[in-house]
Amino acid sequence: MNRNERRKLAKEQKQQLLAIPFAKQQEIATSFEHAKELFDQQAFQEAADICNSILKSNPRESETLHLLGIICLMSEQFENAERLLLKATSAKTDFA
């Protein structure tokens, strides 16, 4: 992905984020924290269910895609893990 493509993607994601009401953003953040706690407790299916519900409202949420990819990896669902982790990487806008 070249610089112009990354800038365009970042602009689109910013517009998408602004389209999500603040209360919904807070709900997503709270749900994501809960999914991380469940992941830490090795409750992978419950964490995956929460991640999937988050992705229904915001399908390009990079941290959620990443966590779900890791869950798939831990569950030996390698094809899904690869797809989700690649999608998370392309969705991430703050490149190092």
Short mmCIF file of C-alpha atoms in Angstrom, two decimals:
data_model
loop_
_atom_site.label_atom_id
_atom_site.label_comp_id
_atom_site.label_asym_id
_atom_site.label_seq_id
_atom_site.Cartn_x
_atom_site.Cartn_y
_atom_site.Cartn_z
CA MET A 1 0.00 0.00 0.00
CA ASN A 2 1.56 3.29 -1.05
CA ARG A 3 1.39 6.60 0.79
CA ASN A 4 -1.55 7.98 -1.20
CA GLU A 5 -3.56 4.83 -0.62
CA ARG A 6 -2.82 4.97 3.12
CA ARG A 7 -3.87 8.63 3.27
CA LYS A 8 -7.09 7.91 1.40
CA LEU A 9 -7.83 4.96 3.68
CA ALA A 10 -7.09 7.06 6.79
CA LYS A 11 -9.45 9.78 5.57
CA GLU A 12 -12.21 7.25 4.88
CA GLN A 13 -11.77 5.66 8.30
CA LYS A 14 -11.85 9.04 10.01
CA GLN A 15 -15.13 9.81 8.24
CA GLN A 16 -16.52 6.42 9.28
CA LEU A 17 -15.47 7.03 12.88
CA LEU A 18 -17.13 10.44 12.89
CA ALA A 19 -20.30 8.81 11.58
CA ILE A 20 -20.47 6.58 14.66
CA PRO A 21 -22.19 8.38 17.56
CA PHE A 22 -20.03 8.97 20.64
CA ALA A 23 -22.23 6.76 22.83
CA LYS A 24 -21.77 3.90 20.37
CA GLN A 25 -18.00 4.47 20.36
CA GLN A 26 -17.99 4.19 24.15
CA GLU A 27 -20.07 1.02 23.98
CA ILE A 28 -17.61 -0.48 21.47
CA ALA A 29 -14.66 0.44 23.69
CA THR A 30 -16.29 -1.13 26.74
CA SER A 31 -17.18 -4.28 24.82
CA PHE A 32 -13.65 -4.54 23.46
CA GLU A 33 -12.17 -4.27 26.96
CA HIS A 34 -14.49 -7.05 28.10
CA ALA A 35 -13.42 -9.20 25.12
CA LYS A 36 -9.76 -8.67 26.08
CA GLU A 37 -10.49 -9.73 29.65
CA LEU A 38 -12.21 -12.87 28.40
CA PHE A 39 -9.28 -13.57 26.09
CA ASP A 40 -6.88 -13.24 29.05
CA GLN A 41 -9.04 -15.80 30.89
CA GLN A 42 -8.82 -18.07 27.82
CA ALA A 43 -12.57 -17.81 27.23
CA PHE A 44 -11.92 -17.62 23.50
CA GLN A 45 -15.44 -18.35 22.22
CA GLU A 46 -17.04 -15.69 24.40
CA ALA A 47 -14.37 -13.16 23.40
CA ALA A 48 -14.88 -14.05 19.73
CA ASP A 49 -18.64 -13.55 20.06
CA ILE A 50 -18.10 -10.04 21.45
CA CYS A 51 -15.58 -9.24 18.70
CA ASN A 52 -18.03 -10.37 16.04
CA SER A 53 -20.77 -8.18 17.50
CA ILE A 54 -18.41 -5.18 17.49
CA LEU A 55 -17.47 -5.85 13.87
CA LYS A 56 -21.14 -5.84 12.86
CA SER A 57 -21.33 -2.13 13.69
CA ASN A 58 -17.76 -1.23 12.72
CA PRO A 59 -16.29 -3.81 10.32
CA ARG A 60 -12.91 -2.04 10.01
CA GLU A 61 -12.15 -1.75 13.75
CA SER A 62 -8.49 -2.76 13.59
CA GLU A 63 -7.96 -3.72 17.26
CA THR A 64 -11.04 -5.94 17.21
CA LEU A 65 -9.98 -7.55 13.93
CA HIS A 66 -6.56 -8.17 15.44
CA LEU A 67 -7.92 -9.73 18.63
CA LEU A 68 -10.31 -11.94 16.67
CA GLY A 69 -7.42 -12.98 14.43
CA ILE A 70 -5.36 -13.97 17.47
CA ILE A 71 -8.33 -15.90 18.86
CA CYS A 72 -8.61 -17.79 15.56
CA LEU A 73 -4.88 -18.47 15.68
CA MET A 74 -5.14 -19.85 19.22
CA SER A 75 -8.09 -21.97 18.09
CA GLU A 76 -6.06 -23.31 15.16
CA GLN A 77 -8.33 -21.67 12.59
CA PHE A 78 -5.32 -20.61 10.57
CA GLU A 79 -7.04 -19.43 7.38
CA ASN A 80 -9.45 -17.22 9.32
CA ALA A 81 -6.58 -15.95 11.45
CA GLU A 82 -4.56 -14.96 8.40
CA ARG A 83 -7.52 -13.23 6.76
CA LEU A 84 -8.42 -11.28 9.90
CA LEU A 85 -4.85 -10.26 10.72
CA LEU A 86 -4.26 -9.03 7.17
CA LYS A 87 -7.53 -7.10 7.33
CA ALA A 88 -6.52 -5.62 10.71
CA THR A 89 -3.20 -4.51 9.28
CA SER A 90 -4.83 -2.84 6.28
CA ALA A 91 -7.44 -1.19 8.52
CA LYS A 92 -4.83 0.29 10.86
CA THR A 93 -4.25 3.97 10.05
CA ASP A 94 -1.48 4.98 12.45
CA PHE A 95 1.44 3.32 10.71
CA ALA A 96 4.75 3.22 12.51
#
